[in-house]
Coordinates of C-alpha atoms in Angstrom, one line a residue:
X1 CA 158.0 60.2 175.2
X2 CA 159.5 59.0 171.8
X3 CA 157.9 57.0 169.0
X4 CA 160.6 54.1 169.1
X5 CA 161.7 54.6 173.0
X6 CA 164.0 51.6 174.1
X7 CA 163.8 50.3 170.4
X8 CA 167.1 49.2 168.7
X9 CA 166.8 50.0 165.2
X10 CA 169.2 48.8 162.4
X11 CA 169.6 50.9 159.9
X12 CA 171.0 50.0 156.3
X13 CA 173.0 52.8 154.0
X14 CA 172.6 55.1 156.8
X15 CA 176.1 57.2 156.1
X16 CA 173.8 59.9 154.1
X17 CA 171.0 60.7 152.6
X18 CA 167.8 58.9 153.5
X19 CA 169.7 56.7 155.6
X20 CA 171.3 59.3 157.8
X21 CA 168.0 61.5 158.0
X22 CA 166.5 58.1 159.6
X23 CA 169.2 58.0 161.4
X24 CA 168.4 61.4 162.8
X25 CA 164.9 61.2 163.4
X26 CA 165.2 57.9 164.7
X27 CA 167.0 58.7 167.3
X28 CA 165.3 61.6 168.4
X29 CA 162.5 59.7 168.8
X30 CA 164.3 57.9 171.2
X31 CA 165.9 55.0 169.5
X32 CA 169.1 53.1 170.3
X33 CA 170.5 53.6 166.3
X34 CA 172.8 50.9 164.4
X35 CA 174.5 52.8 161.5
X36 CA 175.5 50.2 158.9
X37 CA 177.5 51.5 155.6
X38 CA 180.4 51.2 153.5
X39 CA 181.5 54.3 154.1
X40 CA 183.5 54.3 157.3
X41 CA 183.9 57.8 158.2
X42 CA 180.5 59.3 157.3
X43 CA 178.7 56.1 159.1
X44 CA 180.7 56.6 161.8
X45 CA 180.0 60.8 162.1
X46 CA 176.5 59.6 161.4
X47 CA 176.4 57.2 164.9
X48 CA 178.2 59.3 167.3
X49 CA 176.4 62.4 166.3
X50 CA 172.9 60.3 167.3
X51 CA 174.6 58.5 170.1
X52 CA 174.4 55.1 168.4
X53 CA 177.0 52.0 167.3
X54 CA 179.0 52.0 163.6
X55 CA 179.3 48.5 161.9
X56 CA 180.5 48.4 158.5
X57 CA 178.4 46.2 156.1
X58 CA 178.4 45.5 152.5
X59 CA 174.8 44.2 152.6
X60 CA 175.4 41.6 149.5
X61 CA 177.3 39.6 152.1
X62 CA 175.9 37.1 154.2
X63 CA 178.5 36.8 156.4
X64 CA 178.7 40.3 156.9
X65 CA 175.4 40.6 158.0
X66 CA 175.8 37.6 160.2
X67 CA 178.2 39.2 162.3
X68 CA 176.4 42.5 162.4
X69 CA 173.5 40.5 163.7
X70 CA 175.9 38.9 166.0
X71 CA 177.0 42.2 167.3
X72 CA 173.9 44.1 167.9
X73 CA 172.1 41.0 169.9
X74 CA 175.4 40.5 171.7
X75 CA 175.2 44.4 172.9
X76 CA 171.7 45.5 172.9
X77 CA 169.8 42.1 173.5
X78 CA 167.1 42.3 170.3
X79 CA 166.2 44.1 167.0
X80 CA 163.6 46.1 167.1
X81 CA 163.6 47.7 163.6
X82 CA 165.3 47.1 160.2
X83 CA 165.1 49.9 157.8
X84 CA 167.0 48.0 154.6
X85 CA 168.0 51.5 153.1
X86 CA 170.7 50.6 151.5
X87 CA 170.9 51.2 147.6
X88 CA 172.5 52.5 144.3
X89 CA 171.3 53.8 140.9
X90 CA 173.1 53.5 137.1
X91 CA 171.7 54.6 134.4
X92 CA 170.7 52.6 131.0
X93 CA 167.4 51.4 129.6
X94 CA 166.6 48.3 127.4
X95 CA 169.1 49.6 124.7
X96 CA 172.1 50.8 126.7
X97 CA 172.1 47.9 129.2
X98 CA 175.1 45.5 130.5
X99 CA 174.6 42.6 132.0
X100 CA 177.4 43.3 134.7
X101 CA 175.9 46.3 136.0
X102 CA 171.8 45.1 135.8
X103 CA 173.7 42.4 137.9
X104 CA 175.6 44.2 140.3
X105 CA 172.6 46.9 140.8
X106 CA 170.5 43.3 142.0
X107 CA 173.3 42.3 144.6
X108 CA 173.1 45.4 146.2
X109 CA 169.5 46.8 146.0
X110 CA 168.2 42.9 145.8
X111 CA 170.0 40.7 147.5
X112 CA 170.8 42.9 150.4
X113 CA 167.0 43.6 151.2
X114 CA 166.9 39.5 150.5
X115 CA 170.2 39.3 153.4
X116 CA 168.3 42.1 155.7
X117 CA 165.0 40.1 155.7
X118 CA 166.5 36.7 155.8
X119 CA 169.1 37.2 159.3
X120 CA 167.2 40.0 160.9
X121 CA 163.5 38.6 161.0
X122 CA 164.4 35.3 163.4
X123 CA 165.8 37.6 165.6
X124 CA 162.7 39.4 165.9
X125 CA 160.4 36.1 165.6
X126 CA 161.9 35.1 168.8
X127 CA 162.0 38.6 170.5
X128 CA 158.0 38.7 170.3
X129 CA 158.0 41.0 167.3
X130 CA 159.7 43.7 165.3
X131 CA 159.1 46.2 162.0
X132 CA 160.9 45.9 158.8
X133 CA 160.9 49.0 156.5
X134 CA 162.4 48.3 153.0
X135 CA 163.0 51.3 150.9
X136 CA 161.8 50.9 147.3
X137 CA 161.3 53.8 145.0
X138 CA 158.3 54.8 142.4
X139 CA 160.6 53.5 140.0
X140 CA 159.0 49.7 142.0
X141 CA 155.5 51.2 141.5
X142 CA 155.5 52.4 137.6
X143 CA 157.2 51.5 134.9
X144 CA 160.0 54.6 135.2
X145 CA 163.7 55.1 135.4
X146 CA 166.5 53.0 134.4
X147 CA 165.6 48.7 133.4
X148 CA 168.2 47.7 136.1
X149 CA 167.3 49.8 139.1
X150 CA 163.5 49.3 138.4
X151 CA 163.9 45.7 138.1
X152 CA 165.6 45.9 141.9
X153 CA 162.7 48.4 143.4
X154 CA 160.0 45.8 142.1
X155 CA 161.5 43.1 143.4
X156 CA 161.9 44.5 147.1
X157 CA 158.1 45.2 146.5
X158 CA 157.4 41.7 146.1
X159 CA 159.9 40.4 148.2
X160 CA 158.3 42.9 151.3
X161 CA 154.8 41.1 150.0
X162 CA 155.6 37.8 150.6
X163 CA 157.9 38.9 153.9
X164 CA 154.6 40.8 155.4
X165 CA 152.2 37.9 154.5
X166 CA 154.8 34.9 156.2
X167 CA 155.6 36.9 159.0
X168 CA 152.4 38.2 160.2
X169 CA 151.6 35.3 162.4
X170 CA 154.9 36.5 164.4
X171 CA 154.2 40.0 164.9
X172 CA 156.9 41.0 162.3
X173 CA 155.6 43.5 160.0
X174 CA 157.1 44.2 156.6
X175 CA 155.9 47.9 154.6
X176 CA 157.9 49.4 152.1
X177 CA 158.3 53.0 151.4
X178 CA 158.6 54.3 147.7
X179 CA 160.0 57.8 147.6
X180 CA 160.1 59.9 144.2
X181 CA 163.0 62.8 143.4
X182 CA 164.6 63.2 147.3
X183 CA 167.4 66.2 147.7
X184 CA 170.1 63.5 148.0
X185 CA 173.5 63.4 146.1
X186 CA 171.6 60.1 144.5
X187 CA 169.1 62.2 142.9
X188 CA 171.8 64.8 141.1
X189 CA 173.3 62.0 139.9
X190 CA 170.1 60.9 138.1
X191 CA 168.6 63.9 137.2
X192 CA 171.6 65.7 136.5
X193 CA 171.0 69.2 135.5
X194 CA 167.2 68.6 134.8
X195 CA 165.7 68.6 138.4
X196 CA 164.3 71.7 137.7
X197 CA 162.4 70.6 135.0
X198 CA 161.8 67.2 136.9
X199 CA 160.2 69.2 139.5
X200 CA 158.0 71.1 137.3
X201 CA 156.4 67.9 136.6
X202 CA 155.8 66.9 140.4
X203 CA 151.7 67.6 141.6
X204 CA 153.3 69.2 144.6
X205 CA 155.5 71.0 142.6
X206 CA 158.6 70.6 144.5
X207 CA 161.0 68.0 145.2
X208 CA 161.4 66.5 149.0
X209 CA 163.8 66.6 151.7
X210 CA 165.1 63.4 152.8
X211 CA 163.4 64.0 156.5
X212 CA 160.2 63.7 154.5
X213 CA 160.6 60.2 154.0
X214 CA 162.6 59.5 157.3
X215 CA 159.3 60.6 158.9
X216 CA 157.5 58.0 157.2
X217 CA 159.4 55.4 158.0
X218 CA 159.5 56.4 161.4
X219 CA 155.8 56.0 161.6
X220 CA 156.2 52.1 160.4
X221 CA 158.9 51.4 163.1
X222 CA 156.5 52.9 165.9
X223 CA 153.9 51.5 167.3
X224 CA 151.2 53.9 166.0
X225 CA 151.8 51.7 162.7
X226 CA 150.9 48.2 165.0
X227 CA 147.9 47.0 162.2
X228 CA 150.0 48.0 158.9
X229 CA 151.9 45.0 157.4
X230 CA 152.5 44.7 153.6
X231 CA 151.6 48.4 152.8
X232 CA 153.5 50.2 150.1
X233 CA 154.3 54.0 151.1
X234 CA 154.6 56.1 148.1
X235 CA 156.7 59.5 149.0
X236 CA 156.4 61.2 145.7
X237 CA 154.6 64.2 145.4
X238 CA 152.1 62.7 143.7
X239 CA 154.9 61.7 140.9
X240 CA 152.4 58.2 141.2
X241 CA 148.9 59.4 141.5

C-alpha cells in the first residue's frame, strides 16, 4: 500500500523541479496527481509520465483557479491535497529594489498561495478533510536572500499559521515546508557560480536533491502526518539551525 492511495492531490508549479519531484513521489505513493503550470509541455510530460491530469494555471488568477477547481471535482469527486509549490526568485536587496518586481514576486509567491488556500480549502471542508502543503523557503524563516522573495516566503508562513489555526476544527491541516539550496534550475539562477562555496557553508555539507523535499511533503499529505497542522518544515541542511 501507498502513503496517499485513492488521494487526489493538486499540485502547484509542478512542470519541474520541486514540483515535478512531488509529482513523482506522489504518485508512486499511489496518488491520482493534478499537474498545474504555466509551462504546457513540461506539465504535461510531467502528468502522463505519473499517469495524472495537466491543467494550466497562472496561480495569481482567481478565475483560473476556479476552473481548475471546477475540473478536478467535476472528474475525480474531492481534493485531497494541495501542495501550493508554485514560485519564482529575483534578485535585489533594500538598495537595488523596484517596486514592479517586489510586486510581481507577491502575485505569484503570495497571492497564489492566498488563491490556493482560499478555492481549495471548502472543497476539502465539505469532503470531511484534506492537507495543504505550502512551500516556503529559509529565506521565510531568517532574515536571508533577496527583500522581495523573503517578504513572499514570510508571508506564506503566516498566511499557513492562520490557515492551520481556522481550519483545524475541519480536519484541514495547513504545514509549510522551508527548503534551503535544492539542485533545481531556481537555485543556479540564485547562486550562480557560487554553489560551491554556498555548499561549503551548509552543516551537512552538501546541497539537496529536490526528492529530498518531495519526501517531506509527502509525509504531510499522508496520513502518518494526521496530528501536524501549522508546523513549519525546514529542509536545509541545517542552513537554519
Amino acid at each position: 500500500m501507498g502513503r496517499l492511495d485513492n488521494k487526489v492531490i493538486v499540485i502547484t508549479g509542478g512542470a519541474r523541479g520541486q514540483g515535478a519531484a512531488e509529482a513523482d513521489l506522489a504518485a508512486a505513493e499511489g496518488a491520482k496527481v493534478i499537474v498545474t503550470d504555466v509551462l504546457d509541455e513540461a506539465g504535461a510530460a510531467v502528468a502522463e509520465r505519473v499517469g495524472g491530469d495537466y491543467h494550466r494555471l497562472d496561480v495569481t488568477s482567481t478565475a483560473g483557479w476556479r476552473e481548475v477547481v471546477q475540473a478536478v471535482t467535476t472528474s475525480h469527486g474531492r481534493i485531497d491535497g494541495l501542495v501550493n509549490n508554485a514560485g519564482i526568485f529575483r534578485s535585489g536587496g533594500v538598495l537595488d529594489s523596484d517596486v514592479d518586481t517586489f510586486q510581481l514576486i507577491q502575485q505569484v509567491n503570495q497571492v497564489g498561495v492566498f488563491n490556493g488556500l482560499t478555492e481549495c480549502a471548502p472543497v476539502m471542508k465539505a469532503n470531511g478533510g484534506g492537507s495543504i502543503v505550502n512551500i516556503s523557503s529559509v529565506a521565510g524563516l531568517r532574515g536571508m536572500g533577496a527583500l522581495a522573495y523573503s517578504a513572499s516566503k514570510w508571508a506564506v508562513r503566516g498566511m499557513t499559521k492562520v490557515a492551520a489555526r481556522e481550519l483545524a476544527p475541519h480536519q484541514v491541516r495547513v504545514n509549510s515546508v522551508h527548503p534551503g539550496l535544492i539542485e533545481t534550475e531556481m537555485l543556479h539562477q540564485v547562486a550562480g557560480g557560487a554553489t560551491e562555496a554556498l555548499s561549503a557553508m551548509i552543516p551537512l555539507g552538501r546541497t539537496a536533491e529536490a526528492s529530498e523535499v518531495a519526501e517531506v511533503v509527502i509525509f504531510l499529505l499522508s496520513d502518518a502526518a494526521s496530528y501536524m497542522t501549522g508546523s513549519e518544515l525546514a529542509v536545509d541542511g541545517g542552513m537554519t539551525v
